[in-house]
JSON list of C-alpha atoms in Angstrom, two decimals:
[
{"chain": "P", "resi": 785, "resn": "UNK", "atom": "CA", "xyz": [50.58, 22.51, -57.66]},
{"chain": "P", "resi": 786, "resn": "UNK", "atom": "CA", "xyz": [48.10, 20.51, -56.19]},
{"chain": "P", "resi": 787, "resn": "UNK", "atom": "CA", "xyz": [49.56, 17.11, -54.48]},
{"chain": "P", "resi": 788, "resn": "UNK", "atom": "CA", "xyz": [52.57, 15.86, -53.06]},
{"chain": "P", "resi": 789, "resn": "UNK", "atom": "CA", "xyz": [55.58, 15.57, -51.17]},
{"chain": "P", "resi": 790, "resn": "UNK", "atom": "CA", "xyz": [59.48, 16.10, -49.94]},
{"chain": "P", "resi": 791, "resn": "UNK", "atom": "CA", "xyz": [62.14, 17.89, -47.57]},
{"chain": "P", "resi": 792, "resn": "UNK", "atom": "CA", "xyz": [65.51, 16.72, -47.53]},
{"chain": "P", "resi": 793, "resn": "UNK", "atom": "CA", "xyz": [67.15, 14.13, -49.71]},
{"chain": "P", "resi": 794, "resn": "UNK", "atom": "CA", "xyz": [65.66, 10.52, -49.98]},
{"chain": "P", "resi": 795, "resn": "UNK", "atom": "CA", "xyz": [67.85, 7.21, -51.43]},
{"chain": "P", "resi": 796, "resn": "UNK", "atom": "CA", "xyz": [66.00, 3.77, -51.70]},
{"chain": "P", "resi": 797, "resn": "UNK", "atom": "CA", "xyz": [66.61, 0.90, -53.56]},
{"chain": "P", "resi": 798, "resn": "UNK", "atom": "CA", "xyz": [64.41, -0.69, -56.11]},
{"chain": "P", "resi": 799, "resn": "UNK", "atom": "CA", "xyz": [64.29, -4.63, -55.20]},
{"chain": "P", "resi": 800, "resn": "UNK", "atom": "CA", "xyz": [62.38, -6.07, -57.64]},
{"chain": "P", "resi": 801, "resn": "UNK", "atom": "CA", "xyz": [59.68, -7.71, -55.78]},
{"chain": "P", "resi": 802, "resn": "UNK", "atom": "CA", "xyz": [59.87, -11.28, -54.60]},
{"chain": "P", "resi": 803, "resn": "UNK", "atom": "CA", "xyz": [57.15, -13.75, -56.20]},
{"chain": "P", "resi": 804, "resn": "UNK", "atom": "CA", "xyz": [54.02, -13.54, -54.60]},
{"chain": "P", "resi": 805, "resn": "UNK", "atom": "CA", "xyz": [54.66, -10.17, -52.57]},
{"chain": "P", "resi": 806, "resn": "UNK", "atom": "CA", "xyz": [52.23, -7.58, -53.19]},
{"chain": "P", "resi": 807, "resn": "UNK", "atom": "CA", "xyz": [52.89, -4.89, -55.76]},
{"chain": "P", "resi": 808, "resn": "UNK", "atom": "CA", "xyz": [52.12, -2.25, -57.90]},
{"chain": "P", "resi": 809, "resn": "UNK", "atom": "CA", "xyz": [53.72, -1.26, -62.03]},
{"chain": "P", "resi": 810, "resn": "UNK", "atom": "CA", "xyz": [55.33, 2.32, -61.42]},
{"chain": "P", "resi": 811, "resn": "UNK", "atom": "CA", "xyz": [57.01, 4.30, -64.50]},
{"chain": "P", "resi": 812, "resn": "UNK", "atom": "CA", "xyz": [58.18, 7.93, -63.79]},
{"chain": "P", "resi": 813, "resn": "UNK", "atom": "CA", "xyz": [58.72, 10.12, -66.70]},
{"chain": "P", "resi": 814, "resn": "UNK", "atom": "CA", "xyz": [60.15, 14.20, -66.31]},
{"chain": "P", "resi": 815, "resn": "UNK", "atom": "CA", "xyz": [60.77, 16.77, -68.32]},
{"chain": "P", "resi": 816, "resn": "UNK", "atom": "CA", "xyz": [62.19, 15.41, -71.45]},
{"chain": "P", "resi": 817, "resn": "UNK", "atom": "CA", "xyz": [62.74, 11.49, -70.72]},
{"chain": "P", "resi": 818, "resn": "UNK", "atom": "CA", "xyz": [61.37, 8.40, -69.02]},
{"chain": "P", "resi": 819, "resn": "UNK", "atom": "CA", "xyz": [63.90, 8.31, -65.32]},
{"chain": "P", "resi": 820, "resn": "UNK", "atom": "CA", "xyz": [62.74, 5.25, -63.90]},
{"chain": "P", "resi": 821, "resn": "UNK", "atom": "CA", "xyz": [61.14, 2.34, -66.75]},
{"chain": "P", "resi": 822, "resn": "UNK", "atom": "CA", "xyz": [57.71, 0.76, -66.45]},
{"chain": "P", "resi": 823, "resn": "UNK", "atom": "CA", "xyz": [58.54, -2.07, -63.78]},
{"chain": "P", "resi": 824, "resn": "UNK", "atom": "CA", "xyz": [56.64, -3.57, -60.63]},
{"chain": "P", "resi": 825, "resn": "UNK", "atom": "CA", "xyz": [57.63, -2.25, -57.37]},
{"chain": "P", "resi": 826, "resn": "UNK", "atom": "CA", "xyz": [56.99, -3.86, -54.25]},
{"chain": "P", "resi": 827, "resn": "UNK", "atom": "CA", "xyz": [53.80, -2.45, -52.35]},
{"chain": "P", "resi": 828, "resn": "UNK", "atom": "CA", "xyz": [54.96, -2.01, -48.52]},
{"chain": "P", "resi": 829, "resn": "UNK", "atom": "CA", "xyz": [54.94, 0.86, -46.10]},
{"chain": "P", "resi": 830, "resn": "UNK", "atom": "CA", "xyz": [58.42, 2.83, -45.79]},
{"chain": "P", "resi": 831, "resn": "UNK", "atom": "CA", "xyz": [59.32, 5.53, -44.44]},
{"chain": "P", "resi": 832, "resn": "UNK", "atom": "CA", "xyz": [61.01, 8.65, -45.83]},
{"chain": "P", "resi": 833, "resn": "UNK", "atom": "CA", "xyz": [63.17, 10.87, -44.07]},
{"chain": "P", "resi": 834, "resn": "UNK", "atom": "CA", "xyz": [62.48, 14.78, -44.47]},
{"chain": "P", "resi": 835, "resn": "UNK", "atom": "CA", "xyz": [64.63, 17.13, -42.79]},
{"chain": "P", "resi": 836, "resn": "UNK", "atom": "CA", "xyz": [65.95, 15.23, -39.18]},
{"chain": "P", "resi": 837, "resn": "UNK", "atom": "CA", "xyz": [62.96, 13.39, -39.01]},
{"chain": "P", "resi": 838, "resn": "UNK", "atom": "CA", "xyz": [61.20, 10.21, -40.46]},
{"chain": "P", "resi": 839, "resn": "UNK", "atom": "CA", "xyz": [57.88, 9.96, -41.78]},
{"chain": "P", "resi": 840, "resn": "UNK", "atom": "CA", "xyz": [55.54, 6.84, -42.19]},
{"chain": "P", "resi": 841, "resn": "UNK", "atom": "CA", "xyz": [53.99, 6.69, -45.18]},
{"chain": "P", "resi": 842, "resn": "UNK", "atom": "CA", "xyz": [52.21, 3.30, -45.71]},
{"chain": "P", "resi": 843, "resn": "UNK", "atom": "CA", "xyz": [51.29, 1.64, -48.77]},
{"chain": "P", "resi": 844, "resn": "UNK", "atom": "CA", "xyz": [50.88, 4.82, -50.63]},
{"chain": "P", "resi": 845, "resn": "UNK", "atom": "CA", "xyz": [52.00, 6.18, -53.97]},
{"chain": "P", "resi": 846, "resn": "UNK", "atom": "CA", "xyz": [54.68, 8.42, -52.15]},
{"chain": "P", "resi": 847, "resn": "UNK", "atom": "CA", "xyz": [56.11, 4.53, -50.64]},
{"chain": "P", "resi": 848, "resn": "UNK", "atom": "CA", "xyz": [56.35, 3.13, -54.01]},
{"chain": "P", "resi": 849, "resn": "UNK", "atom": "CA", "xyz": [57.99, 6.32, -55.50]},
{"chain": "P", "resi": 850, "resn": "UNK", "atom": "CA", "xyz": [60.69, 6.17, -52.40]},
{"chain": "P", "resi": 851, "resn": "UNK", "atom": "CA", "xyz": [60.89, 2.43, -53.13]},
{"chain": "P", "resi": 852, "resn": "UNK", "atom": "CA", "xyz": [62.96, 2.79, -56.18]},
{"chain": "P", "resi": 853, "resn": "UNK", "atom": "CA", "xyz": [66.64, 4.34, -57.16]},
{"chain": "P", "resi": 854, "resn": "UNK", "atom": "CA", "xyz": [65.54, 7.83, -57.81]},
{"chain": "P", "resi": 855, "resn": "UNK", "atom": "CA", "xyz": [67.07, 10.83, -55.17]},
{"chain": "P", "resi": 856, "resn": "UNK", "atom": "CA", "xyz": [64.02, 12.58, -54.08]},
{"chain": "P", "resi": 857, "resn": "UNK", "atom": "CA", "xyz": [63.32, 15.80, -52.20]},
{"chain": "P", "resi": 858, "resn": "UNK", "atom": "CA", "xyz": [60.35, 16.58, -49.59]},
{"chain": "P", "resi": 859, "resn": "UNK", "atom": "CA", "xyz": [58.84, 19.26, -48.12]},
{"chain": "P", "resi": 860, "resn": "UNK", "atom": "CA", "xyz": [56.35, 18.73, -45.01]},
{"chain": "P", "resi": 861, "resn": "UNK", "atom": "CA", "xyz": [53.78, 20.95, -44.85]},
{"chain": "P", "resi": 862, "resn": "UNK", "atom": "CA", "xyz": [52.22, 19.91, -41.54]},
{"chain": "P", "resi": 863, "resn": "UNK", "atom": "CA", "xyz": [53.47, 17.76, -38.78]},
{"chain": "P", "resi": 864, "resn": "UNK", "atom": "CA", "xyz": [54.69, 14.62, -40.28]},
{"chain": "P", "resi": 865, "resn": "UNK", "atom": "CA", "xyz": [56.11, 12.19, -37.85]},
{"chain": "P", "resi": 866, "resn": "UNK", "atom": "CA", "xyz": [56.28, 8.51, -37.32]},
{"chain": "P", "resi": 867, "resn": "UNK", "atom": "CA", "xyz": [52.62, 7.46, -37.95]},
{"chain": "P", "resi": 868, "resn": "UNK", "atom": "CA", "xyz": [51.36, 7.35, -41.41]},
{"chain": "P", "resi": 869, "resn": "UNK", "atom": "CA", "xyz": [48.48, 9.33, -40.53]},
{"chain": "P", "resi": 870, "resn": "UNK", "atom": "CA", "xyz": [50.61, 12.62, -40.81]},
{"chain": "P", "resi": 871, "resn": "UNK", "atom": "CA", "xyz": [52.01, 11.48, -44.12]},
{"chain": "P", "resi": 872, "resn": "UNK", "atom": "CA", "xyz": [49.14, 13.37, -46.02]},
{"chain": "P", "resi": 873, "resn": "UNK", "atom": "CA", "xyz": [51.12, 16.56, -45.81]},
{"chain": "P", "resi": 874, "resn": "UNK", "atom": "CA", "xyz": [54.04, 16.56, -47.62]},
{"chain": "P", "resi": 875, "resn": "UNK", "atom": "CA", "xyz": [54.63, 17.47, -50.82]},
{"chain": "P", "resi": 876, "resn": "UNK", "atom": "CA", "xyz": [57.48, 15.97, -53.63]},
{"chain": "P", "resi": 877, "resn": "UNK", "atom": "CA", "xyz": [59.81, 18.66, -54.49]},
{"chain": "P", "resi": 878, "resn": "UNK", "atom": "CA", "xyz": [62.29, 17.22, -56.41]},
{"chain": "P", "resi": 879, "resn": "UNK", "atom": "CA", "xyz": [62.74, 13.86, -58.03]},
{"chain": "P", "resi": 880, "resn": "UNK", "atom": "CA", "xyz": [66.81, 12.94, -59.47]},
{"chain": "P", "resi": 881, "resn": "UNK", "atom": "CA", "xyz": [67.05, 16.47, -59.49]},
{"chain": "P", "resi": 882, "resn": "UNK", "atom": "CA", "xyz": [64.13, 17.58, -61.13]},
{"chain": "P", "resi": 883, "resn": "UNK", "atom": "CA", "xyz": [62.81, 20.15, -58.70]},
{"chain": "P", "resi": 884, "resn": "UNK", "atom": "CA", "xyz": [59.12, 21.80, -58.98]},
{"chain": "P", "resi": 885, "resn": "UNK", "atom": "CA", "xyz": [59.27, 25.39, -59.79]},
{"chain": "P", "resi": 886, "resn": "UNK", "atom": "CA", "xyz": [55.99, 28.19, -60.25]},
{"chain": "P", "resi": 887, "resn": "UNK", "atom": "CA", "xyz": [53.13, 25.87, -62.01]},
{"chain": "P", "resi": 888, "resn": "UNK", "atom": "CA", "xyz": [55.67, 23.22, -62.62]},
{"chain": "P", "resi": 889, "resn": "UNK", "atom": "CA", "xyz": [56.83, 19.81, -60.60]},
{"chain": "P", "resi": 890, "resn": "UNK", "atom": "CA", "xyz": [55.46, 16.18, -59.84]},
{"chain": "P", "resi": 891, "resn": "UNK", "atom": "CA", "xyz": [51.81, 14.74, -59.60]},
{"chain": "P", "resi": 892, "resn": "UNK", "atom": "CA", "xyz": [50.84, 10.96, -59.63]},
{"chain": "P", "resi": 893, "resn": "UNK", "atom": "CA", "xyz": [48.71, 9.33, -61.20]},
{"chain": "P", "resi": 894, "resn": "UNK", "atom": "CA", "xyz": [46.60, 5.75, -60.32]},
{"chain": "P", "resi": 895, "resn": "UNK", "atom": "CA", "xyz": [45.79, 3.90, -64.01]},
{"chain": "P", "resi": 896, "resn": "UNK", "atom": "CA", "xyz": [44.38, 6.92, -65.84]},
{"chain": "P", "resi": 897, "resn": "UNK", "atom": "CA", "xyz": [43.37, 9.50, -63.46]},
{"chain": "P", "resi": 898, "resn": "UNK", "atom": "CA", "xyz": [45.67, 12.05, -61.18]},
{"chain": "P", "resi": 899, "resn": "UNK", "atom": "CA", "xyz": [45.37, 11.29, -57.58]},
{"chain": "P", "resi": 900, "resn": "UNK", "atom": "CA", "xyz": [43.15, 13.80, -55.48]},
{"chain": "P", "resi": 901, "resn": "UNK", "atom": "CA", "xyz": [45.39, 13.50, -52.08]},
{"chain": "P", "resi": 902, "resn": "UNK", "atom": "CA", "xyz": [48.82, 13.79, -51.00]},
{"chain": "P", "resi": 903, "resn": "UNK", "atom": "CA", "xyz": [50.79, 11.12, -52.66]},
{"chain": "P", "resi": 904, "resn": "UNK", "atom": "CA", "xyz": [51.67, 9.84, -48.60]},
{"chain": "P", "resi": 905, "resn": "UNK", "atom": "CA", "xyz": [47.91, 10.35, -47.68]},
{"chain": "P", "resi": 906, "resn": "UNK", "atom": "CA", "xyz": [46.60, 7.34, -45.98]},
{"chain": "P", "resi": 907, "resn": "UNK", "atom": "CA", "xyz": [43.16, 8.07, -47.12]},
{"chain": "P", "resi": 908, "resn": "UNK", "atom": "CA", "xyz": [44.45, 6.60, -50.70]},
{"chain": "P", "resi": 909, "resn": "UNK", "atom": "CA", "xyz": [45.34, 8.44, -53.63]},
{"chain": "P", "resi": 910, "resn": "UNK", "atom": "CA", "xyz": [41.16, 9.28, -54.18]},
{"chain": "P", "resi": 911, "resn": "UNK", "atom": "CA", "xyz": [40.45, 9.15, -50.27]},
{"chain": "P", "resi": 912, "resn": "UNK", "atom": "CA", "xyz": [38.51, 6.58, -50.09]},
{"chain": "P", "resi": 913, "resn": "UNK", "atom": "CA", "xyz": [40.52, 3.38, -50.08]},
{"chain": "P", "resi": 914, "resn": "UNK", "atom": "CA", "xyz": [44.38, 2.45, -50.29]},
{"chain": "P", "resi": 915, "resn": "UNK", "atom": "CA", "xyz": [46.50, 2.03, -53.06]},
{"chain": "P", "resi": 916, "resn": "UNK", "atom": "CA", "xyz": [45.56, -1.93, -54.68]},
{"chain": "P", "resi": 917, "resn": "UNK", "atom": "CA", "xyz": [48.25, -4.15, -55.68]},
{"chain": "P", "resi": 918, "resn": "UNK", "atom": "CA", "xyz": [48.64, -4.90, -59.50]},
{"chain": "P", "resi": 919, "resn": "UNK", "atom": "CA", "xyz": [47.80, -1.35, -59.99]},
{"chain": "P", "resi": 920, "resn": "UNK", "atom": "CA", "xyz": [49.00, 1.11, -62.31]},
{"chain": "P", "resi": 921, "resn": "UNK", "atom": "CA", "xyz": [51.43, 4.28, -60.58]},
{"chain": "P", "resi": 922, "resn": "UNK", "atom": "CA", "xyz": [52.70, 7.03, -63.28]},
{"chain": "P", "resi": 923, "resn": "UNK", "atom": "CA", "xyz": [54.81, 9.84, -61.33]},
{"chain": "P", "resi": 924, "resn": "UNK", "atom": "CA", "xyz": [55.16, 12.49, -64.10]},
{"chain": "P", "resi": 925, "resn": "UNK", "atom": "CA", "xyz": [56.21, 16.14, -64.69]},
{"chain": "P", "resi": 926, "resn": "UNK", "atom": "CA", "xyz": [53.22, 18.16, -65.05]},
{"chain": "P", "resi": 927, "resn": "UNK", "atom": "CA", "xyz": [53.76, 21.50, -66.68]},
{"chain": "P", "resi": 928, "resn": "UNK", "atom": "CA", "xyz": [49.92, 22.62, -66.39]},
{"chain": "P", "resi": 929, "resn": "UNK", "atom": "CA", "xyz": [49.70, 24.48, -69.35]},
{"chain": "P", "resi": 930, "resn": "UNK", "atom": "CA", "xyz": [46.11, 24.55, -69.72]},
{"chain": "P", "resi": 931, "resn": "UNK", "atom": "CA", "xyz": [44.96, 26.91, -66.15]},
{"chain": "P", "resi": 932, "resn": "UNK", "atom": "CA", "xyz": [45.85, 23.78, -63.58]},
{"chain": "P", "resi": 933, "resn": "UNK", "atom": "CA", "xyz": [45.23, 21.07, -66.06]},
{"chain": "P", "resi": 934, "resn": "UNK", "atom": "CA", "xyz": [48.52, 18.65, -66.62]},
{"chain": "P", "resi": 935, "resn": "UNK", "atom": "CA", "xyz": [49.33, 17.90, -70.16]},
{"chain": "P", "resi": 936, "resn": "UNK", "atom": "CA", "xyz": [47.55, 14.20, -71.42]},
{"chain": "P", "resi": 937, "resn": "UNK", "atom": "CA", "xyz": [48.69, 11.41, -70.79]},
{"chain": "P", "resi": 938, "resn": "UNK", "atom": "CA", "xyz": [49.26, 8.79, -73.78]},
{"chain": "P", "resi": 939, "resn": "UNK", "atom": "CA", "xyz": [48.26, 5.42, -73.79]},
{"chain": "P", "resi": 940, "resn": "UNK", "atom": "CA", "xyz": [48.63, 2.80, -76.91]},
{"chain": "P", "resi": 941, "resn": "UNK", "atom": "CA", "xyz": [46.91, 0.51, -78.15]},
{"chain": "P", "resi": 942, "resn": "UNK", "atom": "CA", "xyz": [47.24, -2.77, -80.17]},
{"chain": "P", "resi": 943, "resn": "UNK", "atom": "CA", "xyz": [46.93, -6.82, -80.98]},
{"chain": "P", "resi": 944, "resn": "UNK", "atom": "CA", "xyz": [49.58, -8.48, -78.45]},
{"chain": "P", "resi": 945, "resn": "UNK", "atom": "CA", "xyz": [50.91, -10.26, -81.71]},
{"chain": "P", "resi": 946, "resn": "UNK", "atom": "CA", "xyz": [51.64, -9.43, -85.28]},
{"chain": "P", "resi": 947, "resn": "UNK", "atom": "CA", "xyz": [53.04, -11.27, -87.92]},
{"chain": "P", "resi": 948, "resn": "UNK", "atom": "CA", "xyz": [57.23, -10.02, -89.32]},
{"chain": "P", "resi": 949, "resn": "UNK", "atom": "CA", "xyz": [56.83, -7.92, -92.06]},
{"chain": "P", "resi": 950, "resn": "UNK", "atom": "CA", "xyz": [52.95, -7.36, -91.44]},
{"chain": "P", "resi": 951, "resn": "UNK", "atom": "CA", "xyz": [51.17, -4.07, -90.44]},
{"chain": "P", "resi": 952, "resn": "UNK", "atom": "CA", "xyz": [50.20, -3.32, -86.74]},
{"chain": "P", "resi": 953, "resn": "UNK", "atom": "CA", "xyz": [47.47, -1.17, -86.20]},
{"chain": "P", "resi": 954, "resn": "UNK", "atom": "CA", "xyz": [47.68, 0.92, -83.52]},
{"chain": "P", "resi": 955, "resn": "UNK", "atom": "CA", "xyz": [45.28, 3.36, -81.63]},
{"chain": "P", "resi": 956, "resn": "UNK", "atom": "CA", "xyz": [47.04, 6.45, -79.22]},
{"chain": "P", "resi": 957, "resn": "UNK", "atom": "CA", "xyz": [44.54, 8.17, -76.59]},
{"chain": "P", "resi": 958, "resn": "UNK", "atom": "CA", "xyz": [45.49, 11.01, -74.41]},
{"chain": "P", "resi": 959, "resn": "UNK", "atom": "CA", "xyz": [43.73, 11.03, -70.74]},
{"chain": "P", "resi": 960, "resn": "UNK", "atom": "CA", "xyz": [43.30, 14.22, -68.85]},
{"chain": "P", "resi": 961, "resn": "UNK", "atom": "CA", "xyz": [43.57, 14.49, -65.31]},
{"chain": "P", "resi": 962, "resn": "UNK", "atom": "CA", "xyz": [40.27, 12.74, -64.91]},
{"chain": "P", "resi": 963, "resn": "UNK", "atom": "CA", "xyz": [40.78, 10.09, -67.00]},
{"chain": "P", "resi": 964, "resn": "UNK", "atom": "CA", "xyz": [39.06, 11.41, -69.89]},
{"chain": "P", "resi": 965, "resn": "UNK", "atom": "CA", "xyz": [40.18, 10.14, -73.00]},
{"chain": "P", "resi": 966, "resn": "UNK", "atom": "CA", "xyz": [41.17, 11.48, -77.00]},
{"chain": "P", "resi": 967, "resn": "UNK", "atom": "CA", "xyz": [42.49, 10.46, -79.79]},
{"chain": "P", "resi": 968, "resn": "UNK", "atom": "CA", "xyz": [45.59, 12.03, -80.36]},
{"chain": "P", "resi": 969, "resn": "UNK", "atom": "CA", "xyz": [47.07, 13.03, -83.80]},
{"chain": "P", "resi": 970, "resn": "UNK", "atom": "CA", "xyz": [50.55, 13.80, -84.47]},
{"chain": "P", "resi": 971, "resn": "UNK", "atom": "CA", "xyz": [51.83, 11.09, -82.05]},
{"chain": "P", "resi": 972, "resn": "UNK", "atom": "CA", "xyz": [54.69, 9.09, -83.03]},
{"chain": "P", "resi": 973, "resn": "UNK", "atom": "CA", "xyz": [54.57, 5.26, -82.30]},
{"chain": "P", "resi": 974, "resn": "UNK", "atom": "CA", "xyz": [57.73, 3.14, -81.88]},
{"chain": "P", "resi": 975, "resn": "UNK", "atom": "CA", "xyz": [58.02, -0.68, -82.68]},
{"chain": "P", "resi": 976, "resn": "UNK", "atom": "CA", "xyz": [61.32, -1.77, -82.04]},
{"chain": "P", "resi": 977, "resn": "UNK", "atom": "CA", "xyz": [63.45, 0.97, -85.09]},
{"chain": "P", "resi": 978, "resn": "UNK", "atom": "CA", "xyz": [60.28, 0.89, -86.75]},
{"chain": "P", "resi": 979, "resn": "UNK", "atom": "CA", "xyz": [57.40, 4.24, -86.41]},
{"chain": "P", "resi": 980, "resn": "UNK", "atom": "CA", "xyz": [54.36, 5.65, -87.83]},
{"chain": "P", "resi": 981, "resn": "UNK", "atom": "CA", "xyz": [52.70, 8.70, -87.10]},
{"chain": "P", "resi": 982, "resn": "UNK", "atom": "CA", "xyz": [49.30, 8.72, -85.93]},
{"chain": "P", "resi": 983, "resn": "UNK", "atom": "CA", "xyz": [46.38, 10.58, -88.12]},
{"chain": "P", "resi": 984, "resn": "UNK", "atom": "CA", "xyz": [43.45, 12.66, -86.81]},
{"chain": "P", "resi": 985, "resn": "UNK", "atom": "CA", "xyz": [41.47, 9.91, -85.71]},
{"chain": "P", "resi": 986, "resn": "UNK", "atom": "CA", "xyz": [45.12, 8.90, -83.40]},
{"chain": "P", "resi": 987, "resn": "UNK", "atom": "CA", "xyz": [45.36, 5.84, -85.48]},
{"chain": "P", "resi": 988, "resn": "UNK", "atom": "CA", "xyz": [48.70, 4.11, -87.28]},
{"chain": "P", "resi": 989, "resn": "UNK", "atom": "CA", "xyz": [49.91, 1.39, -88.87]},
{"chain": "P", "resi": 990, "resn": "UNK", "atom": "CA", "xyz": [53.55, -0.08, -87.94]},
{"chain": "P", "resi": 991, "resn": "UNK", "atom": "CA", "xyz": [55.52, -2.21, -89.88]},
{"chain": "P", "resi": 992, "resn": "UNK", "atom": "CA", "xyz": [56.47, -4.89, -87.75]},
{"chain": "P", "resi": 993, "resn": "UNK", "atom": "CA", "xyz": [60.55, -5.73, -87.81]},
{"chain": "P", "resi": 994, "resn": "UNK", "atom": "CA", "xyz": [62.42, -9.20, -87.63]},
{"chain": "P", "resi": 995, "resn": "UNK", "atom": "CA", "xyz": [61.25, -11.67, -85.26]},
{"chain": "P", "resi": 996, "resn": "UNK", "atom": "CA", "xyz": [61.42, -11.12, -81.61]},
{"chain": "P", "resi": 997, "resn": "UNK", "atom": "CA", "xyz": [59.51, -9.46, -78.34]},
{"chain": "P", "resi": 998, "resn": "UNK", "atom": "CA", "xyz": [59.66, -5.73, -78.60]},
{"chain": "P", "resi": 999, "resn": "UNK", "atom": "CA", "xyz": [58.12, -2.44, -76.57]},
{"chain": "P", "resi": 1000, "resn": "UNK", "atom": "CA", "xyz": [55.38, -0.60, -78.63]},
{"chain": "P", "resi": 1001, "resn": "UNK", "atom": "CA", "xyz": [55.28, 3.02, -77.39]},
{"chain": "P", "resi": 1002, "resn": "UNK", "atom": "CA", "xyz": [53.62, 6.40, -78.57]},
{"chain": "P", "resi": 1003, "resn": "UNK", "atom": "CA", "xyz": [55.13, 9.97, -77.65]},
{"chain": "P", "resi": 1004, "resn": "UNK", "atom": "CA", "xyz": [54.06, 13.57, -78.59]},
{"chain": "P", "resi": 1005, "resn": "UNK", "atom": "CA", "xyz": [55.58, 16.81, -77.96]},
{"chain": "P", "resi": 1006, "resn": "UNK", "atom": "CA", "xyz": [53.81, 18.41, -74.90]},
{"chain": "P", "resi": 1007, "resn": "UNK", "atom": "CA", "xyz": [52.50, 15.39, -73.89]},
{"chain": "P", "resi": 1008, "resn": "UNK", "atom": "CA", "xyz": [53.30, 12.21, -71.35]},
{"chain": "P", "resi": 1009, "resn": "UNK", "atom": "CA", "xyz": [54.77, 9.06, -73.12]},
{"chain": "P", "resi": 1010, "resn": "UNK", "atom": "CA", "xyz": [52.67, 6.40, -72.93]},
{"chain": "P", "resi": 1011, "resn": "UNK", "atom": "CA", "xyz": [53.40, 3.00, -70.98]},
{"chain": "P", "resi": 1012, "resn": "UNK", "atom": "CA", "xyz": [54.83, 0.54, -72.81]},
{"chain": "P", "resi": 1013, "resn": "UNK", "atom": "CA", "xyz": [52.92, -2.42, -74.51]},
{"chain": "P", "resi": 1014, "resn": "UNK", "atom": "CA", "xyz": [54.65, -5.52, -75.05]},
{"chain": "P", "resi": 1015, "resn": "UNK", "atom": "CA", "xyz": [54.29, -7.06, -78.90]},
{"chain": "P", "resi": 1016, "resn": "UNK", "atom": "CA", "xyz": [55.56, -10.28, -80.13]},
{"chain": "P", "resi": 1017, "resn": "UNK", "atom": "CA", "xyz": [56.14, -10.22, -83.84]},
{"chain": "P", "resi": 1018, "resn": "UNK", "atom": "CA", "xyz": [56.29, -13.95, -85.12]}
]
């Protein structure tokens, strides 16, 4: 596995952050279900502990993962201590349980592509620049089942508005680990209790329920759900 970090056991709380404070959207997703929703976390250096130390880890994605409810396990793999700069060595282990195993565990990714450092590395998760606020952190469970490729990653899209009783067209992509995109057949999109299934060109059409704000979403077997997209139906 290529990136990341954890030791012992680390608990944080998610604060939701206050208004105007700096911070980034973070959903993780594991093996079979979405542990921690699509929500801004605050963008701040913490620290984590691992083993009977604490390590720095700045504004990185490894802070915002350890800035939210999830138990988390590191391993250092170098000589982590209390400067950020030795933060680029450890490696996540095990998040709420979920613990890497052979060609299986946790990688991050920033929008659409997976980071190229250490999730703590100062550098930033491409190494050259930190982590931005207002941008887009997906921790995930990467099962690299294509050499050390992670599965895709989904992402939906549609109008922001549809009409009750109307059809929403929707378009599913799946991004690689450098943000190369597909369409994606097969995919099942959810509107509220309503779904489609996407055809070869990874396009559906919804029916859109009762009035009301809902979550549009797409999900395929072997494959990261996508973020959520919020859709008001009118």
């Amino acid at each position: 596995m290529r990136r990341l970090v954890l030791a012992s056991a680390v608990l944080a709380l998610a604060v939701p952050a206050p208004a105007g404070a700096a911070s980034v959207q973070l959903m993780v997703v594991g093996k079979t279900k979405v542990l921690r929703e699509a929500g801004p976390v605050r963008l701040k250096a913490r620290s984590v502990r691992v083993g009977g130390r604490r390590c720095a880890v700045g504004r990185t994605p490894l802070s915002v993962l350890a800035g939210t409810r999830l138990k988390l396990r590191l391993r250092d793999y170098g000589a982590c201590g209390r400067s950020a700069r030795d933060a680029g060595s450890l490696y996540v282990r095990a998040v709420a349980g979920e613990r890497a195993k052979g060609a299986a565990g946790w990688v991050y990714k920033v929008g659409r592509r997976a980071g190229t450092t250490g999730a703590g590395d100062p550098s930033g998760p491409f190494g050259h620049g930190r982590l931005k606020r207002g941008a887009r952190v997906l921790w995930f469970w990467c099962t690299q089942t294509g050499g050390e490729a992670c599965q895709r990653t989904l992402e939906v899209s549609a109008a922001g508005s549809v009409a009750a009783g109307g059809m929403l067209a929707v378009t599913v992509r799946g991004y690689d680990d450098n943000g190369n995109g597909a369409p994606v057949a097969g995919a099942t999109v959810r509107l509220g209790s309503a779904t489609a299934v996407t055809d070869a060109s990874g396009a559906a059409q919804v029916v859109a329920p009762a009035v009301g704000a809902y979550r549009l979403t797409a999900e395929r077997d072997g494959m990261v759900r996508s973020w959520p997209r919020k859709v008001t139906v009118a």
